[in-house]
Coordinates of C-alpha atoms and ligand atoms in Angstrom, one line a residue:
M1 CA -65.0 64.3 118.0
R2 CA -62.2 63.9 115.5
G3 CA -61.8 66.8 113.1
K4 CA -63.5 69.3 115.4
G5 CA -62.8 72.8 114.2
Y6 CA -61.4 71.6 110.9
T7 CA -63.9 73.5 108.8
A8 CA -63.9 76.6 111.0
S9 CA -62.5 79.9 109.7
I10 CA -63.7 82.2 112.5
S11 CA -60.3 82.5 114.0
Y12 CA -59.2 84.5 111.0
D13 CA -62.3 85.6 109.0
R14 CA -63.5 87.7 111.9
R15 CA -61.3 90.3 110.4
L16 CA -64.1 90.8 107.8
Y17 CA -66.6 91.8 110.4
K18 CA -67.0 95.4 109.3
E19 CA -67.4 94.4 105.7
D20 CA -69.8 91.6 106.6
I21 CA -72.1 93.9 108.5
A22 CA -71.9 96.7 105.9
G23 CA -72.8 94.1 103.3
S24 CA -75.8 92.9 105.3
I25 CA -77.1 96.4 106.0
A26 CA -77.0 97.3 102.3
H27 CA -78.7 94.0 101.4
V28 CA -81.5 94.4 103.9
K29 CA -82.1 98.1 103.0
M30 CA -82.5 97.0 99.4
L31 CA -84.8 94.2 100.3
A32 CA -87.1 96.7 102.0
R33 CA -87.0 99.1 99.0
Q34 CA -88.0 96.3 96.7
G35 CA -90.9 95.3 99.0
I36 CA -89.2 91.9 99.7
L37 CA -89.0 92.8 103.4
S38 CA -91.1 95.2 105.5
G39 CA -89.7 98.5 106.4
R40 CA -90.1 97.6 110.1
D41 CA -88.2 94.3 109.8
S42 CA -85.5 96.0 107.9
K43 CA -85.1 98.6 110.6
T44 CA -85.0 96.0 113.4
I45 CA -82.4 94.0 111.5
V46 CA -80.2 97.1 110.8
S47 CA -80.3 98.2 114.4
G48 CA -79.4 94.7 115.6
L49 CA -76.5 94.7 113.2
E50 CA -75.3 98.0 114.4
A51 CA -75.4 96.7 118.0
I52 CA -73.3 93.7 116.9
L53 CA -70.8 96.1 115.3
L54 CA -70.3 97.8 118.6
E55 CA -70.0 94.6 120.5
I56 CA -67.2 93.4 118.1
A57 CA -65.4 96.7 118.1
G58 CA -65.7 96.8 121.9
G59 CA -64.2 93.3 122.2
I60 CA -67.3 91.8 124.0
F61 CA -68.8 89.8 121.1
P62 CA -69.3 86.1 122.1
W63 CA -67.4 84.4 119.2
K64 CA -68.2 80.7 118.8
E65 CA -66.0 78.3 116.8
E66 CA -68.8 75.9 116.3
L67 CA -70.6 78.5 114.2
E68 CA -67.6 78.2 111.9
D69 CA -67.4 81.6 110.2
I70 CA -68.0 85.4 110.5
H71 CA -71.4 85.1 108.6
M72 CA -72.9 82.5 110.9
N73 CA -71.5 84.1 114.1
V74 CA -73.1 87.4 113.2
E75 CA -76.4 85.9 112.1
A76 CA -76.7 83.7 115.2
R77 CA -76.0 86.7 117.5
L78 CA -78.6 88.7 115.6
H79 CA -81.1 86.0 116.5
E80 CA -80.2 86.4 120.2
I81 CA -80.6 90.1 120.0
I82 CA -83.7 90.6 117.8
G83 CA -85.4 87.2 117.8
S84 CA -86.8 85.4 114.8
V85 CA -86.9 88.5 112.5
A86 CA -83.2 87.8 112.1
G87 CA -84.1 84.8 109.9
R88 CA -85.3 87.2 107.2
M89 CA -81.8 88.8 106.7
H90 CA -80.5 85.9 104.5
T91 CA -83.5 86.1 102.1
A92 CA -82.2 86.3 98.5
R93 CA -78.6 85.7 99.5
S94 CA -76.1 82.9 100.0
R95 CA -72.9 82.7 101.9
N96 CA -71.3 82.2 98.5
D97 CA -72.1 85.7 97.2
Q98 CA -71.8 87.1 100.7
V99 CA -68.3 86.0 101.5
T100 CA -66.8 87.2 98.2
T101 CA -68.6 90.6 98.6
D102 CA -67.0 90.9 102.1
L103 CA -63.6 90.0 100.7
R104 CA -63.8 92.4 97.8
L105 CA -64.6 95.2 100.2
Y106 CA -61.7 94.2 102.3
V107 CA -59.2 94.1 99.4
K108 CA -60.4 97.5 98.2
S109 CA -59.4 99.1 101.5
A110 CA -56.2 97.1 101.7
I111 CA -55.2 98.5 98.3
E112 CA -55.8 102.0 99.5
S113 CA -53.7 101.4 102.6
T114 CA -51.0 99.9 100.4
L115 CA -51.0 102.9 98.1
A116 CA -50.6 105.2 101.1
G117 CA -47.7 103.1 102.4
I118 CA -46.0 103.3 99.1
V119 CA -46.4 107.1 98.9
A120 CA -44.9 107.4 102.4
L121 CA -41.9 105.4 101.3
Q122 CA -41.5 107.4 98.1
T123 CA -41.5 110.6 100.2
A124 CA -38.7 109.3 102.4
I125 CA -36.7 108.3 99.3
L126 CA -37.2 111.8 97.8
D127 CA -36.2 113.5 101.0
Q128 CA -32.9 111.6 101.1
A129 CA -32.3 112.2 97.4
E130 CA -32.8 115.9 97.8
K131 CA -30.7 116.1 100.9
N132 CA -27.9 114.3 99.2
I133 CA -28.3 115.9 95.8
S134 CA -24.6 116.4 95.1
V135 CA -23.3 113.1 96.4
V136 CA -21.5 111.0 93.8
M137 CA -21.1 107.2 94.0
P138 CA -20.0 104.3 91.9
G139 CA -22.7 102.9 89.7
Y140 CA -22.5 99.1 89.4
T141 CA -23.2 96.4 86.9
H142 CA -22.4 92.8 88.0
L143 CA -21.6 94.4 91.3
Q144 CA -18.4 95.7 89.7
M145 CA -17.8 99.4 89.7
A146 CA -18.9 100.6 86.3
Q147 CA -19.6 104.4 85.9
P148 CA -20.1 107.2 88.4
V149 CA -23.7 108.3 89.1
L150 CA -25.4 110.6 91.5
L151 CA -26.7 108.9 94.6
A152 CA -30.0 110.7 94.0
H153 CA -30.2 109.0 90.6
H154 CA -29.8 105.6 92.2
L155 CA -32.4 106.4 94.8
L156 CA -34.9 107.7 92.1
A157 CA -34.6 104.2 90.5
Y158 CA -36.6 102.9 93.5
F159 CA -39.1 105.7 93.2
E160 CA -39.8 104.5 89.6
M161 CA -40.2 100.9 90.8
L162 CA -42.7 102.0 93.4
E163 CA -44.6 104.1 90.7
R164 CA -45.1 100.9 88.8
D165 CA -46.3 99.2 92.0
K166 CA -48.9 101.9 92.4
D167 CA -50.0 101.4 88.8
R168 CA -50.4 97.7 89.3
L169 CA -52.5 98.2 92.4
Q170 CA -54.7 100.7 90.7
E171 CA -55.3 98.3 87.9
A172 CA -56.1 95.6 90.5
F173 CA -58.5 98.0 92.1
A174 CA -60.5 98.4 89.0
R175 CA -61.0 94.6 88.8
V176 CA -61.9 94.1 92.5
D177 CA -64.4 97.0 92.4
V178 CA -67.3 94.8 91.2
L179 CA -70.3 93.7 93.3
P180 CA -71.0 89.9 93.3
L181 CA -73.9 90.1 95.8
G182 CA -77.2 89.1 94.1
S183 CA -75.6 86.1 92.4
G184 CA -77.1 83.8 95.1
A185 CA -75.5 80.4 95.6
L186 CA -74.5 80.2 92.0
A187 CA -77.5 80.7 89.6
G188 CA -78.8 84.1 90.5
S189 CA -81.9 85.0 92.5
P190 CA -85.6 84.6 91.9
Y191 CA -86.3 87.9 93.8
P192 CA -86.6 91.3 92.2
L193 CA -83.3 92.6 93.5
D194 CA -81.9 96.1 92.8
R195 CA -78.2 95.1 92.6
D196 CA -77.2 98.6 91.4
F197 CA -78.6 100.1 94.6
V198 CA -76.5 97.7 96.7
A199 CA -73.4 98.4 94.6
K200 CA -73.9 102.1 95.3
E201 CA -74.5 101.7 99.0
L202 CA -71.2 99.7 99.3
G203 CA -69.2 101.9 97.0
F204 CA -68.7 99.4 94.1
S205 CA -68.6 100.9 90.7
R206 CA -70.0 97.9 88.8
I207 CA -72.0 94.7 89.3
S208 CA -70.9 91.3 88.2
S209 CA -72.3 89.9 84.9
N210 CA -72.3 86.2 85.5
S211 CA -73.5 84.7 88.7
M212 CA -71.4 81.5 88.3
D213 CA -68.2 83.4 87.7
A214 CA -69.0 85.9 90.5
V215 CA -69.2 83.3 93.3
S216 CA -66.1 81.4 92.2
D217 CA -63.9 84.2 91.0
R218 CA -60.9 84.9 93.3
D219 CA -58.7 86.6 90.7
F220 CA -58.8 89.7 92.8
V221 CA -57.1 87.8 95.6
L222 CA -54.4 86.7 93.2
D223 CA -54.0 90.2 91.9
Y224 CA -53.3 91.6 95.3
M225 CA -51.0 88.7 96.1
Y226 CA -49.1 89.3 92.9
S227 CA -48.9 93.0 93.2
S228 CA -47.6 92.6 96.8
S229 CA -45.1 90.1 95.6
V230 CA -43.6 92.6 93.1
I231 CA -43.6 95.3 95.9
M232 CA -41.7 92.8 98.1
T233 CA -39.2 92.1 95.3
H234 CA -38.5 95.8 95.0
L235 CA -38.2 96.2 98.7
S236 CA -36.0 93.2 98.9
R237 CA -33.6 94.6 96.3
L238 CA -33.5 97.9 98.2
A239 CA -32.8 95.8 101.4
E240 CA -30.0 93.9 99.8
E241 CA -28.3 97.2 98.8
M242 CA -28.7 98.6 102.3
V243 CA -27.2 95.4 103.8
L244 CA -24.3 95.6 101.4
W245 CA -23.8 99.3 101.8
S246 CA -23.9 99.2 105.6
S247 CA -21.0 96.6 105.6
E248 CA -17.5 97.6 106.6
E249 CA -16.4 96.7 103.1
F250 CA -18.7 99.3 101.4
G251 CA -19.3 101.7 104.3
F252 CA -21.7 103.8 102.2
V253 CA -24.4 104.0 104.8
R254 CA -24.8 103.9 108.5
M255 CA -28.2 102.6 109.7
G256 CA -29.9 104.7 112.4
E257 CA -29.9 103.3 116.0
N258 CA -33.6 102.6 115.8
H259 CA -33.3 100.5 112.6
S260 CA -30.4 98.3 113.4
T261 CA -29.5 96.1 116.4
G262 CA -26.3 95.4 118.2
S263 CA -24.9 91.9 118.3
S264 CA -25.2 90.2 121.7
I265 CA -21.5 89.2 121.7
M266 CA -19.8 91.7 119.3
P267 CA -20.1 95.2 120.6
Q268 CA -18.8 96.9 117.5
K269 CA -21.7 95.7 115.3
R270 CA -24.7 97.5 114.0
N271 CA -26.7 94.9 112.1
P272 CA -29.2 95.9 109.5
D273 CA -32.0 93.7 110.9
F274 CA -34.9 95.7 109.4
A275 CA -33.5 95.4 105.9
E276 CA -32.7 91.7 106.4
L277 CA -36.2 90.9 107.7
G278 CA -37.9 92.8 104.9
R279 CA -35.7 90.8 102.4
G280 CA -36.6 87.6 104.2
R281 CA -40.3 88.2 104.3
S282 CA -40.6 88.5 100.6
G283 CA -40.5 84.7 100.7
R284 CA -43.8 84.3 102.5
V285 CA -45.5 86.7 100.2
Y286 CA -44.4 84.7 97.2
G287 CA -45.4 81.6 99.0
N288 CA -48.9 82.9 99.6
L289 CA -49.3 83.6 95.8
V290 CA -48.0 80.3 94.7
G291 CA -50.1 78.5 97.4
F292 CA -53.3 80.1 96.4
L293 CA -52.7 79.6 92.7
T294 CA -52.4 76.0 93.4
T295 CA -55.6 75.9 95.5
L296 CA -57.5 77.5 92.6
K297 CA -56.2 75.6 89.6
G298 CA -58.2 72.4 89.8
L299 CA -61.6 73.8 91.0
P300 CA -64.7 73.1 89.0
L301 CA -67.3 75.8 88.9
T302 CA -68.7 77.3 91.1
Y303 CA -68.2 77.7 94.8
N304 CA -66.1 75.0 96.5
R305 CA -65.1 75.0 100.1
D306 CA -61.4 75.1 99.0
L307 CA -62.1 78.8 98.4
Q308 CA -62.1 79.4 102.1
E309 CA -58.3 79.0 101.8
D310 CA -58.2 82.4 100.1
K311 CA -58.1 84.3 103.4
E312 CA -55.1 83.5 105.6
G313 CA -52.5 83.9 102.8
L314 CA -54.2 87.1 101.6
F315 CA -54.2 88.6 105.1
D316 CA -50.6 87.6 105.7
S317 CA -49.6 89.3 102.4
I318 CA -51.5 92.4 103.3
D319 CA -49.9 92.5 106.8
T320 CA -46.4 91.8 105.5
V321 CA -46.4 94.3 102.8
L322 CA -47.9 97.1 104.9
S323 CA -45.6 96.5 107.8
T324 CA -42.5 96.3 105.5
L325 CA -43.4 99.5 103.7
D326 CA -43.8 101.2 107.1
A327 CA -40.6 99.8 108.5
F328 CA -38.6 100.7 105.4
T329 CA -40.0 104.3 105.4
G330 CA -38.6 104.6 109.0
M331 CA -35.4 103.0 108.0
L332 CA -34.8 105.4 105.1
E333 CA -35.7 108.4 107.2
D334 CA -33.2 107.3 109.7
I335 CA -30.3 106.3 107.5
N336 CA -27.1 108.3 107.0
F337 CA -25.2 108.2 103.7
D338 CA -21.5 108.6 103.9
S339 CA -20.7 110.9 101.0
N340 CA -16.9 110.7 101.6
K341 CA -16.8 106.9 101.5
M342 CA -18.9 107.0 98.3
L343 CA -16.5 109.6 96.7
E344 CA -13.4 107.6 97.8
A345 CA -14.9 104.5 96.2
T346 CA -15.7 106.4 93.0
E347 CA -12.1 107.4 92.7
K348 CA -11.0 103.8 92.6
G349 CA -12.1 101.3 89.9
F350 CA -11.1 103.2 86.8
M351 CA -14.7 104.3 86.4
L352 CA -13.8 107.0 83.8
A353 CA -12.7 104.4 81.3
T354 CA -15.8 104.8 79.2
D355 CA -15.4 108.5 79.2
L356 CA -11.8 108.1 77.9
A357 CA -13.1 105.8 75.2
D358 CA -15.8 108.3 74.3
Y359 CA -13.1 111.0 74.1
L360 CA -11.2 109.1 71.4
V361 CA -14.4 108.5 69.6
S362 CA -14.8 112.3 69.6
K363 CA -11.4 112.5 67.9
G364 CA -12.6 110.2 65.1
L365 CA -11.6 106.7 66.3
P366 CA -14.2 104.0 65.9
F367 CA -15.6 103.0 69.3
R368 CA -14.3 99.4 69.1
E369 CA -10.8 100.6 68.5
S370 CA -10.9 103.2 71.2
Y371 CA -12.2 100.5 73.6
D372 CA -9.1 98.4 72.9
V373 CA -6.8 101.5 73.4
I374 CA -8.4 102.2 76.8
K375 CA -8.2 98.5 77.8
A376 CA -4.5 98.6 77.2
L377 CA -4.2 102.0 79.0
T378 CA -6.1 100.6 82.0
S379 CA -3.8 97.6 82.4
Y380 CA -0.8 99.8 82.1
A381 CA -2.2 102.1 84.9
Q382 CA -2.9 99.0 87.0
T383 CA 0.6 97.7 86.7
E384 CA 2.0 101.2 87.4
K385 CA -0.4 101.4 90.4
K386 CA -1.6 104.8 89.1
S387 CA -5.1 106.1 88.6
F388 CA -6.0 107.8 85.3
D389 CA -5.6 111.3 86.8
Q390 CA -2.0 110.4 87.8
L391 CA -1.0 109.6 84.2
S392 CA 0.9 112.2 82.2
L393 CA -0.1 113.3 78.7
A394 CA 3.0 111.6 77.4
E395 CA 1.9 108.3 79.0
Y396 CA -1.6 108.7 77.4
Q397 CA 0.1 109.3 74.1
Q398 CA 2.0 106.1 74.2
F399 CA -1.4 104.4 73.6
S400 CA -2.8 106.8 71.0
S401 CA -1.5 109.9 69.3
L402 CA -5.1 111.2 69.3
F403 CA -4.9 112.1 73.0
G404 CA -4.5 115.9 73.6
D405 CA -4.6 118.2 76.7
E406 CA -8.3 118.0 77.1
V407 CA -8.0 114.4 78.2
L408 CA -6.5 115.6 81.5
K409 CA -9.8 117.5 82.2
I410 CA -12.0 114.4 82.2
D411 CA -13.2 113.9 85.7
L412 CA -16.2 112.8 87.7
E413 CA -18.0 116.0 87.1
S414 CA -17.5 116.0 83.3
S415 CA -18.5 112.3 83.3
L416 CA -21.8 113.1 85.1
M417 CA -22.5 116.2 83.1
A418 CA -22.0 114.3 79.8
R419 CA -24.9 112.0 80.5
S420 CA -27.5 114.5 79.9
V421 CA -29.6 112.3 77.6
S422 CA -33.2 111.9 79.0
G423 CA -33.1 109.5 81.9
G424 CA -29.3 109.9 82.4
T425 CA -27.5 110.8 85.6
A426 CA -26.5 114.4 84.6
P427 CA -27.2 116.7 87.6
S428 CA -29.6 118.9 85.7
N429 CA -31.7 115.8 84.7
V430 CA -31.7 114.4 88.1
K431 CA -32.9 117.7 89.5
S432 CA -35.7 117.9 87.1
E433 CA -36.7 114.3 87.8
L434 CA -36.7 115.1 91.5
R435 CA -39.1 118.0 90.9
R436 CA -41.4 115.8 88.8
A437 CA -41.3 113.0 91.5
R438 CA -42.1 115.5 94.2
K439 CA -45.1 116.8 92.3
I440 CA -46.4 113.2 92.0
V441 CA -46.2 112.5 95.7
D442 CA -47.6 116.0 96.6
S443 CA -50.6 115.5 94.3
I444 CA -51.6 112.3 96.1
K445 CA -53.2 113.0 99.4
I446 CA -54.4 109.6 100.6
Ligands
LIG501 N1 -66.5 80.4 105.3 C1 -66.8 80.3 103.9 C2 -65.7 80.8 103.0 O1 -64.9 81.4 103.5 C3 -68.1 81.0 103.6 C4 -68.9 80.5 102.4 C5 -69.4 79.1 102.8 N2 -70.3 78.7 101.8 C6 -70.7 77.4 101.8 N3 -71.6 77.1 100.9 N4 -70.4 76.6 102.7 O2 -65.6 80.4 101.9

């Protein structure tokens, strides 16, 4: 037959087996409490479902593609095990409210795993920041050396991004944490259901308010896909820096043996493959989001089979973001920062130019004028092939009579210390930010 297997989803939706069985058990228990099903039948069904759970976990469940999806596979197997009582399980339920209940349960636990993955990466970042607390490096804008910063300050920027990623996931969690079961196919159910009981059994904090919305809503899938896209953006930016920094040209980091690979023909190379693959895989996570937005956009209410297309992309985004978080945690634990290379680089690039301009401002010159003075001074130093600290006071004074002895004391340390505004790179600030960050990760035990 042409098109055989075209409608089947069992090859991938079998991942929902635990959620599907938990949903059925809660549903059947509720039916018995409400007198819709006898206590005996409910017990028989529950024990049959528990047996199926063991079969699947043990790898001996007889999956059948012709039964299309996880729901039909479980129900058909239940018939084989307990006989016709199995037919009572689907009372007051439709696959439309069942599948989205399963998927919501799945996304809730995926969010929890993602949060745990983020906290592990944040911990690795903090460990490196603490270990390298006194390392100074060039800070960049436009990838041009701009002003000196502490490496720890740079690393803590990623901690902040990951904090926002956690916020986003927690907000997404509040929206997915709603029970759709009881919505029936689309219009609700004629049976006296206790939806709150089912919600409680399954750990949902609320029940849905509109049956038509409940069976067709997949915003929670988009929420996860979007949140994971932003995480991948952050990881990809980190990856890009690690790739740049591990190059001969920068030489700021050396990747650990376990997180880099040699070239098959160039023995001297240590390629940052983990970082590159993480950067590359952001593309598929964005693709999943855009793909599923496109699937949803033209759908009339309520359930349409197109909705079955929610799963593969979602699972792929979950797998990609979890494995990338894990790989990057290992990569960061394993990385070595070269503090000498960073310091050497900091001494190039006239990075104290802004500090010199600020010095003249402290002597009363308007900033725009002092900017021009330092610009002229910098091109003089460049032609003389000297760095600022190699200039004499007399040379400084050729550009402005406001320069005094103190200008010779401007150095990396004074530049860092001066930036003590909240959020700045002054060592005292960075240390207190590190303590705050450490408290955050220590308070979350997932
Ligand atoms: N496999 C289907 C899905 O993933 C389950 C729901 C099917 N419902 C239906 N009325 N055909 O969406």
